PDB file of C-alpha atoms in Angstrom:
ATOM      1  CA  MET M   1      -5.961 -45.367  -2.554  1.00 95.00           C
ATOM      2  CA  ARG M   2      -5.677 -45.044  -6.173  1.00 98.00           C
ATOM      3  CA  ILE M   3      -3.636 -42.472  -7.890  1.00 98.00           C
ATOM      4  CA  LEU M   4      -3.036 -41.187 -11.321  1.00 98.00           C
ATOM      5  CA  GLY M   5       0.456 -39.047 -11.644  1.00 98.00           C
ATOM      6  CA  ILE M   6       1.292 -36.824 -14.582  1.00 98.00           C
ATOM      7  CA  GLU M   7       4.542 -36.105 -15.188  1.00 98.00           C
ATOM      8  CA  THR M   8       5.603 -33.563 -18.488  1.00 97.00           C
ATOM      9  CA  ALA M   9       8.053 -31.352 -17.047  1.00 96.00           C
ATOM     10  CA  THR M  10      10.797 -32.351 -19.446  1.00 95.00           C
ATOM     11  CA  ILE M  11      10.472 -34.147 -23.091  1.00 93.00           C
ATOM     12  CA  LEU M  12       9.229 -37.339 -21.290  1.00 94.00           C
ATOM     13  CA  CYS M  13       5.664 -37.158 -21.666  1.00 97.00           C
ATOM     14  CA  SER M  14       4.533 -39.798 -18.866  1.00 97.00           C
ATOM     15  CA  ALA M  15       1.227 -40.856 -16.564  1.00 98.00           C
ATOM     16  CA  ALA M  16       0.639 -43.487 -14.457  1.00 98.00           C
ATOM     17  CA  ILE M  17      -1.316 -45.452 -11.923  1.00 98.00           C
ATOM     18  CA  VAL M  18      -0.558 -46.435  -8.308  1.00 98.00           C
ATOM     19  CA  ALA M  19      -2.414 -47.998  -5.537  1.00 98.00           C
ATOM     20  CA  ASP M  20      -1.677 -48.850  -2.105  1.00 97.00           C
ATOM     21  CA  GLY M  21       1.873 -47.747  -2.690  1.00 95.00           C
ATOM     22  CA  ASN M  22       2.123 -50.025  -5.636  1.00 97.00           C
ATOM     23  CA  VAL M  23       2.729 -49.027  -8.960  1.00 97.00           C
ATOM     24  CA  LEU M  24      -0.027 -50.680 -11.503  1.00 98.00           C
ATOM     25  CA  CYS M  25       1.109 -49.330 -15.231  1.00 98.00           C
ATOM     26  CA  GLU M  26       3.210 -46.530 -16.335  1.00 98.00           C
ATOM     27  CA  HIS M  27       3.334 -45.235 -19.711  1.00 98.00           C
ATOM     28  CA  SER M  28       5.556 -42.987 -21.524  1.00 96.00           C
ATOM     29  CA  ALA M  29       6.654 -40.942 -24.845  1.00 94.00           C
ATOM     30  CA  ASP M  30       9.928 -39.610 -24.692  1.00 90.00           C
ATOM     31  CA  SER M  31      10.258 -37.192 -27.334  1.00 84.00           C
ATOM     32  CA  PRO M  32      10.168 -33.815 -27.412  1.00 83.00           C
ATOM     33  CA  ARG M  33       7.022 -31.368 -28.758  1.00 85.00           C
ATOM     34  CA  VAL M  34       4.430 -34.193 -28.489  1.00 88.00           C
ATOM     35  CA  HIS M  35       3.408 -33.476 -24.776  1.00 95.00           C
ATOM     36  CA  SER M  36      -0.019 -31.867 -26.258  1.00 94.00           C
ATOM     37  CA  GLU M  37      -0.836 -34.598 -28.588  1.00 94.00           C
ATOM     38  CA  LYS M  38       0.182 -37.744 -26.426  1.00 96.00           C
ATOM     39  CA  LEU M  39      -0.415 -36.977 -22.891  1.00 97.00           C
ATOM     40  CA  VAL M  40      -4.792 -37.946 -23.209  1.00 97.00           C
ATOM     41  CA  SER M  41      -3.561 -41.480 -24.941  1.00 97.00           C
ATOM     42  CA  ILE M  42      -1.362 -42.376 -22.432  1.00 98.00           C
ATOM     43  CA  ILE M  43      -3.487 -41.512 -19.910  1.00 98.00           C
ATOM     44  CA  ASP M  44      -6.055 -43.659 -21.812  1.00 98.00           C
ATOM     45  CA  ASN M  45      -3.402 -46.454 -22.011  1.00 98.00           C
ATOM     46  CA  CYS M  46      -2.864 -45.969 -18.592  1.00 98.00           C
ATOM     47  CA  PHE M  47      -6.344 -47.111 -17.680  1.00 98.00           C
ATOM     48  CA  GLN M  48      -6.603 -49.770 -20.001  1.00 98.00           C
ATOM     49  CA  THR M  49      -3.501 -51.877 -18.624  1.00 98.00           C
ATOM     50  CA  ALA M  50      -4.622 -51.185 -14.804  1.00 98.00           C
ATOM     51  CA  LYS M  51      -8.269 -52.104 -16.105  1.00 97.00           C
ATOM     52  CA  CYS M  52      -9.882 -49.518 -14.219  1.00 97.00           C
ATOM     53  CA  GLY M  53     -11.382 -45.827 -15.119  1.00 95.00           C
ATOM     54  CA  LEU M  54     -11.336 -41.872 -14.269  1.00 96.00           C
ATOM     55  CA  GLY M  55     -14.230 -42.459 -11.772  1.00 95.00           C
ATOM     56  CA  SER M  56     -12.110 -45.114  -9.872  1.00 97.00           C
ATOM     57  CA  LEU M  57      -9.702 -42.859  -8.941  1.00 98.00           C
ATOM     58  CA  ASP M  58      -9.137 -41.143  -5.302  1.00 98.00           C
ATOM     59  CA  GLY M  59      -6.628 -38.466  -6.668  1.00 98.00           C
ATOM     60  CA  ILE M  60      -4.338 -36.956  -9.278  1.00 98.00           C
ATOM     61  CA  ALA M  61      -1.003 -35.791  -9.075  1.00 98.00           C
ATOM     62  CA  VAL M  62       1.066 -33.542 -11.258  1.00 98.00           C
ATOM     63  CA  SER M  63       4.483 -32.671 -11.626  1.00 98.00           C
ATOM     64  CA  ILE M  64       4.306 -28.673 -11.076  1.00 98.00           C
ATOM     65  CA  GLY M  65       8.381 -27.919 -12.087  1.00 97.00           C
ATOM     66  CA  PRO M  66      10.595 -26.864 -12.381  1.00 97.00           C
ATOM     67  CA  GLY M  67      11.063 -27.913 -15.982  1.00 96.00           C
ATOM     68  CA  SER M  68       9.843 -27.053 -19.438  1.00 94.00           C
ATOM     69  CA  PHE M  69       7.588 -23.739 -19.421  1.00 94.00           C
ATOM     70  CA  THR M  70       4.974 -25.317 -21.915  1.00 95.00           C
ATOM     71  CA  GLY M  71       5.409 -29.213 -20.777  1.00 96.00           C
ATOM     72  CA  LEU M  72       4.261 -27.734 -17.502  1.00 97.00           C
ATOM     73  CA  ARG M  73       1.262 -25.929 -18.314  1.00 97.00           C
ATOM     74  CA  ILE M  74       0.065 -28.515 -20.591  1.00 97.00           C
ATOM     75  CA  GLY M  75       0.025 -31.234 -17.766  1.00 98.00           C
ATOM     76  CA  LEU M  76      -1.070 -28.884 -15.156  1.00 98.00           C
ATOM     77  CA  SER M  77      -4.080 -28.539 -17.683  1.00 98.00           C
ATOM     78  CA  VAL M  78      -4.954 -31.604 -18.453  1.00 98.00           C
ATOM     79  CA  ALA M  79      -4.809 -32.079 -14.649  1.00 98.00           C
ATOM     80  CA  LYS M  80      -7.208 -29.572 -13.892  1.00 98.00           C
ATOM     81  CA  GLY M  81      -9.440 -30.378 -16.371  1.00 97.00           C
ATOM     82  CA  LEU M  82     -10.119 -34.078 -15.249  1.00 97.00           C
ATOM     83  CA  SER M  83      -9.876 -33.020 -11.404  1.00 97.00           C
ATOM     84  CA  TYR M  84     -12.672 -29.865 -12.531  1.00 96.00           C
ATOM     85  CA  ALA M  85     -14.941 -32.846 -14.584  1.00 95.00           C
ATOM     86  CA  THR M  86     -14.972 -35.151 -12.049  1.00 96.00           C
ATOM     87  CA  GLY M  87     -14.392 -33.817  -8.608  1.00 96.00           C
ATOM     88  CA  ILE M  88     -11.559 -35.753  -7.954  1.00 97.00           C
ATOM     89  CA  SER M  89      -8.626 -34.078  -5.340  1.00 98.00           C
ATOM     90  CA  LEU M  90      -5.653 -32.800  -7.415  1.00 98.00           C
ATOM     91  CA  VAL M  91      -2.237 -31.906  -5.453  1.00 98.00           C
ATOM     92  CA  ALA M  92       1.194 -30.430  -6.598  1.00 98.00           C
ATOM     93  CA  VAL M  93       4.385 -32.564  -6.438  1.00 98.00           C
ATOM     94  CA  PRO M  94       7.747 -30.955  -6.954  1.00 98.00           C
ATOM     95  CA  THR M  95       9.516 -31.979 -10.115  1.00 98.00           C
ATOM     96  CA  LEU M  96      12.837 -32.540  -8.100  1.00 97.00           C
ATOM     97  CA  LYS M  97      11.306 -34.189  -5.034  1.00 97.00           C
ATOM     98  CA  GLY M  98       9.695 -36.881  -7.996  1.00 96.00           C
ATOM     99  CA  LEU M  99      13.235 -37.681  -9.272  1.00 95.00           C
ATOM    100  CA  ALA M 100      14.582 -37.932  -5.632  1.00 94.00           C
ATOM    101  CA  ARG M 101      11.646 -40.409  -5.041  1.00 93.00           C
ATOM    102  CA  TYR M 102      12.583 -42.475  -8.350  1.00 93.00           C
ATOM    103  CA  GLY M 103      16.236 -42.752  -6.898  1.00 90.00           C
ATOM    104  CA  MET M 104      14.728 -43.855  -3.632  1.00 87.00           C
ATOM    105  CA  SER M 105      13.317 -47.371  -5.649  1.00 85.00           C
ATOM    106  CA  MET M 106      16.845 -47.935  -6.656  1.00 83.00           C
ATOM    107  CA  HIS M 107      18.699 -50.100  -5.437  1.00 73.00           C
ATOM    108  CA  PHE M 108      22.936 -49.681  -4.991  1.00 73.00           C
ATOM    109  CA  ALA M 109      25.871 -51.646  -3.371  1.00 64.00           C
ATOM    110  CA  GLU M 110      26.361 -48.489  -1.176  1.00 71.00           C
ATOM    111  CA  VAL M 111      23.713 -46.667  -0.051  1.00 77.00           C
ATOM    112  CA  PRO M 112      23.778 -42.884  -1.173  1.00 87.00           C
ATOM    113  CA  ASN M 113      23.611 -40.219   1.696  1.00 88.00           C
ATOM    114  CA  TYR M 114      21.834 -37.768  -0.326  1.00 93.00           C
ATOM    115  CA  ILE M 115      20.151 -37.418  -3.184  1.00 94.00           C
ATOM    116  CA  LEU M 116      20.876 -34.131  -5.976  1.00 95.00           C
ATOM    117  CA  SER M 117      17.910 -33.874  -8.356  1.00 96.00           C
ATOM    118  CA  LEU M 118      19.256 -31.660 -11.731  1.00 96.00           C
ATOM    119  CA  LEU M 119      17.083 -30.624 -14.481  1.00 96.00           C
ATOM    120  CA  ASP M 120      18.820 -28.722 -17.648  1.00 94.00           C
ATOM    121  CA  ALA M 121      17.894 -24.870 -17.684  1.00 94.00           C
ATOM    122  CA  ARG M 122      19.864 -23.674 -20.666  1.00 89.00           C
ATOM    123  CA  ARG M 123      23.107 -22.436 -21.018  1.00 89.00           C
ATOM    124  CA  ASP M 124      25.174 -23.058 -17.929  1.00 91.00           C
ATOM    125  CA  GLU M 125      22.212 -23.602 -15.493  1.00 95.00           C
ATOM    126  CA  VAL M 126      20.180 -26.343 -14.127  1.00 96.00           C
ATOM    127  CA  TYR M 127      17.562 -26.467 -11.894  1.00 97.00           C
ATOM    128  CA  MET M 128      18.564 -28.272  -8.534  1.00 97.00           C
ATOM    129  CA  ALA M 129      17.709 -29.318  -5.342  1.00 97.00           C
ATOM    130  CA  LEU M 130      19.000 -31.127  -2.355  1.00 97.00           C
ATOM    131  CA  TYR M 131      17.586 -34.228  -0.434  1.00 96.00           C
ATOM    132  CA  SER M 132      18.530 -36.562   2.345  1.00 93.00           C
ATOM    133  CA  SER M 133      16.242 -40.078   2.501  1.00 80.00           C
ATOM    134  CA  LYS M 134      15.565 -42.060   5.613  1.00 76.00           C
ATOM    135  CA  GLY M 135      13.337 -45.300   4.767  1.00 67.00           C
ATOM    136  CA  SER M 136      10.514 -43.841   2.776  1.00 69.00           C
ATOM    137  CA  ILE M 137      10.846 -40.142   3.858  1.00 81.00           C
ATOM    138  CA  ILE M 138      12.430 -37.576   2.009  1.00 89.00           C
ATOM    139  CA  GLU M 139      13.650 -34.679   3.253  1.00 94.00           C
ATOM    140  CA  GLU M 140      14.250 -31.290   1.599  1.00 95.00           C
ATOM    141  CA  LEU M 141      17.861 -29.626   2.155  1.00 96.00           C
ATOM    142  CA  VAL M 142      17.999 -27.562  -0.729  1.00 96.00           C
ATOM    143  CA  PRO M 143      15.048 -26.066  -2.179  1.00 95.00           C
ATOM    144  CA  SER M 144      14.497 -25.642  -5.701  1.00 96.00           C
ATOM    145  CA  SER M 145      16.326 -23.045  -7.360  1.00 95.00           C
ATOM    146  CA  ALA M 146      18.352 -22.470 -10.879  1.00 96.00           C
ATOM    147  CA  MET M 147      22.124 -22.084 -10.962  1.00 95.00           C
ATOM    148  CA  SER M 148      25.242 -22.118 -12.729  1.00 95.00           C
ATOM    149  CA  VAL M 149      26.979 -25.784 -12.165  1.00 94.00           C
ATOM    150  CA  LYS M 150      29.869 -23.993 -11.204  1.00 92.00           C
ATOM    151  CA  HIS M 151      28.313 -22.881  -8.135  1.00 93.00           C
ATOM    152  CA  LEU M 152      26.614 -26.353  -7.152  1.00 92.00           C
ATOM    153  CA  THR M 153      29.338 -27.976  -5.187  1.00 89.00           C
ATOM    154  CA  ALA M 154      29.321 -25.227  -2.670  1.00 90.00           C
ATOM    155  CA  HIS M 155      25.599 -26.436  -1.719  1.00 90.00           C
ATOM    156  CA  LEU M 156      26.700 -30.307  -1.261  1.00 90.00           C
ATOM    157  CA  PRO M 157      27.931 -32.010   1.387  1.00 90.00           C
ATOM    158  CA  ARG M 158      31.526 -33.240   1.723  1.00 86.00           C
ATOM    159  CA  ASN M 159      32.773 -36.458   2.344  1.00 85.00           C
ATOM    160  CA  SER M 160      29.329 -38.078   1.162  1.00 88.00           C
ATOM    161  CA  LYS M 161      28.166 -40.409  -1.430  1.00 90.00           C
ATOM    162  CA  ILE M 162      25.478 -38.544  -3.237  1.00 92.00           C
ATOM    163  CA  LEU M 163      23.217 -39.724  -5.867  1.00 93.00           C
ATOM    164  CA  ILE M 164      22.774 -37.653  -8.860  1.00 93.00           C
ATOM    165  CA  LEU M 165      19.588 -37.528 -11.344  1.00 93.00           C
ATOM    166  CA  GLY M 166      18.020 -36.041 -14.165  1.00 94.00           C
ATOM    167  CA  ASP M 167      18.766 -34.328 -17.670  1.00 93.00           C
ATOM    168  CA  GLY M 168      21.254 -32.028 -15.900  1.00 94.00           C
ATOM    169  CA  ALA M 169      23.504 -34.549 -14.312  1.00 93.00           C
ATOM    170  CA  GLU M 170      25.318 -34.938 -17.798  1.00 91.00           C
ATOM    171  CA  LYS M 171      26.267 -31.277 -17.797  1.00 92.00           C
ATOM    172  CA  PHE M 172      27.309 -31.512 -13.985  1.00 92.00           C
ATOM    173  CA  ARG M 173      29.349 -34.216 -14.469  1.00 90.00           C
ATOM    174  CA  GLN M 174      31.482 -32.261 -17.621  1.00 90.00           C
ATOM    175  CA  TYR M 175      32.141 -29.451 -15.395  1.00 90.00           C
ATOM    176  CA  LEU M 176      33.457 -32.202 -12.291  1.00 87.00           C
ATOM    177  CA  THR M 177      35.835 -33.630 -14.822  1.00 85.00           C
ATOM    178  CA  LYS M 178      37.555 -30.576 -15.578  1.00 84.00           C
ATOM    179  CA  ALA M 179      37.160 -29.220 -12.041  1.00 77.00           C
ATOM    180  CA  ASP M 180      40.826 -29.574 -10.515  1.00 69.00           C
ATOM    181  CA  ASN M 181      39.382 -31.088  -7.064  1.00 66.00           C
ATOM    182  CA  TYR M 182      37.395 -33.627  -9.063  1.00 66.00           C
ATOM    183  CA  ASP M 183      36.568 -36.685  -6.817  1.00 68.00           C
ATOM    184  CA  ASN M 184      34.638 -39.496  -8.451  1.00 69.00           C
ATOM    185  CA  SER M 185      34.024 -41.825  -5.603  1.00 73.00           C
ATOM    186  CA  SER M 186      31.340 -38.991  -3.772  1.00 85.00           C
ATOM    187  CA  TYR M 187      29.159 -38.862  -7.148  1.00 89.00           C
ATOM    188  CA  ILE M 188      26.526 -41.630  -8.180  1.00 89.00           C
ATOM    189  CA  ILE M 189      25.740 -40.438 -11.873  1.00 88.00           C
ATOM    190  CA  LEU M 190      23.409 -42.863 -13.194  1.00 82.00           C
ATOM    191  CA  PRO M 191      23.210 -43.744 -17.258  1.00 79.00           C
ATOM    192  CA  ASP M 192      21.189 -41.772 -19.148  1.00 77.00           C
ATOM    193  CA  VAL M 193      18.858 -44.262 -20.374  1.00 75.00           C
ATOM    194  CA  ILE M 194      17.480 -44.671 -16.939  1.00 79.00           C
ATOM    195  CA  ASN M 195      17.986 -40.605 -15.665  1.00 83.00           C
ATOM    196  CA  ARG M 196      14.915 -39.242 -16.078  1.00 88.00           C
ATOM    197  CA  CYS M 197      11.729 -38.169 -14.594  1.00 94.00           C
ATOM    198  CA  SER M 198       9.009 -40.648 -13.493  1.00 95.00           C
ATOM    199  CA  ALA M 199       4.911 -40.495 -13.169  1.00 98.00           C
ATOM    200  CA  ALA M 200       5.198 -43.343 -11.143  1.00 97.00           C
ATOM    201  CA  ALA M 201       7.159 -41.479  -8.622  1.00 96.00           C
ATOM    202  CA  ILE M 202       4.877 -38.632  -8.900  1.00 98.00           C
ATOM    203  CA  ALA M 203       2.238 -40.591  -8.171  1.00 98.00           C
ATOM    204  CA  LEU M 204       3.116 -42.143  -5.036  1.00 97.00           C
ATOM    205  CA  LEU M 205       4.334 -39.093  -4.019  1.00 97.00           C
ATOM    206  CA  GLY M 206       1.067 -37.637  -4.219  1.00 98.00           C
ATOM    207  CA  GLU M 207      -0.820 -40.274  -2.950  1.00 97.00           C
ATOM    208  CA  ASN M 208       0.788 -39.536   0.350  1.00 96.00           C
ATOM    209  CA  ILE M 209       0.157 -36.084   0.109  1.00 96.00           C
ATOM    210  CA  ILE M 210      -3.614 -37.294  -0.339  1.00 97.00           C
ATOM    211  CA  SER M 211      -3.849 -39.272   2.548  1.00 96.00           C
ATOM    212  CA  GLU M 212      -2.310 -36.944   4.939  1.00 95.00           C
ATOM    213  CA  HIS M 213      -3.629 -33.575   3.404  1.00 95.00           C
ATOM    214  CA  GLY M 214      -6.440 -34.151   1.015  1.00 96.00           C
ATOM    215  CA  GLY M 215      -6.559 -31.926  -1.887  1.00 96.00           C
ATOM    216  CA  GLU M 216      -5.508 -28.826  -2.954  1.00 97.00           C
ATOM    217  CA  ASP M 217      -6.975 -25.363  -4.423  1.00 96.00           C
ATOM    218  CA  ILE M 218      -7.255 -26.106  -7.762  1.00 95.00           C
ATOM    219  CA  ALA M 219      -7.999 -22.374  -9.033  1.00 94.00           C
ATOM    220  CA  SER M 220      -4.702 -21.592  -7.119  1.00 95.00           C
ATOM    221  CA  MET M 221      -2.269 -23.652  -8.862  1.00 97.00           C
ATOM    222  CA  GLU M 222       0.333 -22.462 -11.054  1.00 96.00           C
ATOM    223  CA  PRO M 223       3.199 -24.427 -12.496  1.00 96.00           C
ATOM    224  CA  LEU M 224       6.703 -23.953 -10.454  1.00 96.00           C
ATOM    225  CA  TYR M 225       8.889 -22.425 -12.623  1.00 94.00           C
ATOM    226  CA  VAL M 226      11.538 -20.884 -10.830  1.00 92.00           C
ATOM    227  CA  LYS M 227      12.979 -19.170 -13.689  1.00 83.00           C
ATOM    228  CA  GLU M 228      11.290 -15.908 -14.171  1.00 70.00           C
ATOM    229  CA  PHE M 229       8.503 -16.594 -17.043  1.00 53.00           C
ATOM    230  CA  TYR M 230       8.422 -13.023 -18.223  1.00 45.00           C
ATOM    231  CA  THR M 231      12.149 -13.566 -19.596  1.00 47.00           C
ATOM    232  CA  LEU M 232      11.334 -16.056 -21.840  1.00 47.00           C
ATOM    233  CA  VAL M 233       8.294 -13.857 -23.270  1.00 47.00           C
ATOM    234  CA  ARG M 234      10.696 -10.760 -23.247  1.00 47.00           C
ATOM    235  CA  THR M 235      13.208 -13.048 -25.335  1.00 48.00           C
ATOM    236  CA  GLN M 236      10.611 -14.192 -27.770  1.00 44.00           C
ATOM    237  CA  HIS M 237       8.813 -10.915 -28.372  1.00 42.00           C
ATOM    238  CA  GLN M 238      12.778  -9.717 -29.024  1.00 47.00           C
ATOM    239  CA  LYS M 239      13.237 -12.373 -31.649  1.00 43.00           C
ATOM    240  CA  GLU M 240      10.339 -11.346 -33.358  1.00 38.00           C
ATOM    241  CA  SER M 241      10.592  -7.855 -33.810  1.00 41.00           C
ATOM    242  CA  THR M 242      14.251  -7.991 -35.257  1.00 39.00           C
TER     243      THR M 242
END
């Protein structure tokens, strides 16, 4: 089975192709506000690297959120367009679960018990989800939600090794260093250079979904914003009227 993965939930614009659990290629552009310009060419680069075409795909997996409102809409729009044009199955993969799947691909001296996926949600908030992993199975313990970093620790298990991933990890680390009960031994926070979303992880999760359940209803597929979209629109209108 050959799957195209699309990841546009953050400033990273990325695409990847996987086949039968193996990553054939992954290309990306790590720059803000380039998704609408770069995504299609990045997908084309993947086809060239993998030496295959759109017609050879068995499915498409798109990162559905939470994350950047604009990025999510662009990624889903392109994914829907490809699916409509070809009839190829499309599935939505939670962005934070993709982060957790990416974390599972890493090797640590001490294997973490849990994976905490964090994305920056502006101000003092993050998008978060907590997972446990057993082999290749990811179990969701706390679903995707938005909350202040100071409330995060109340949702985390104690006396356990927790891997923290995503562009919200640094915000959480800064909060922890100021906390009175900060225990550095409980957390694994990766360097920023590798602490990012992965289209390959989205594709691998999508491969599992399609093999077990097939594609989803394209018409009803919408981004998982978590935070209400209308609050952003209202803020923009207020700025324009002043």
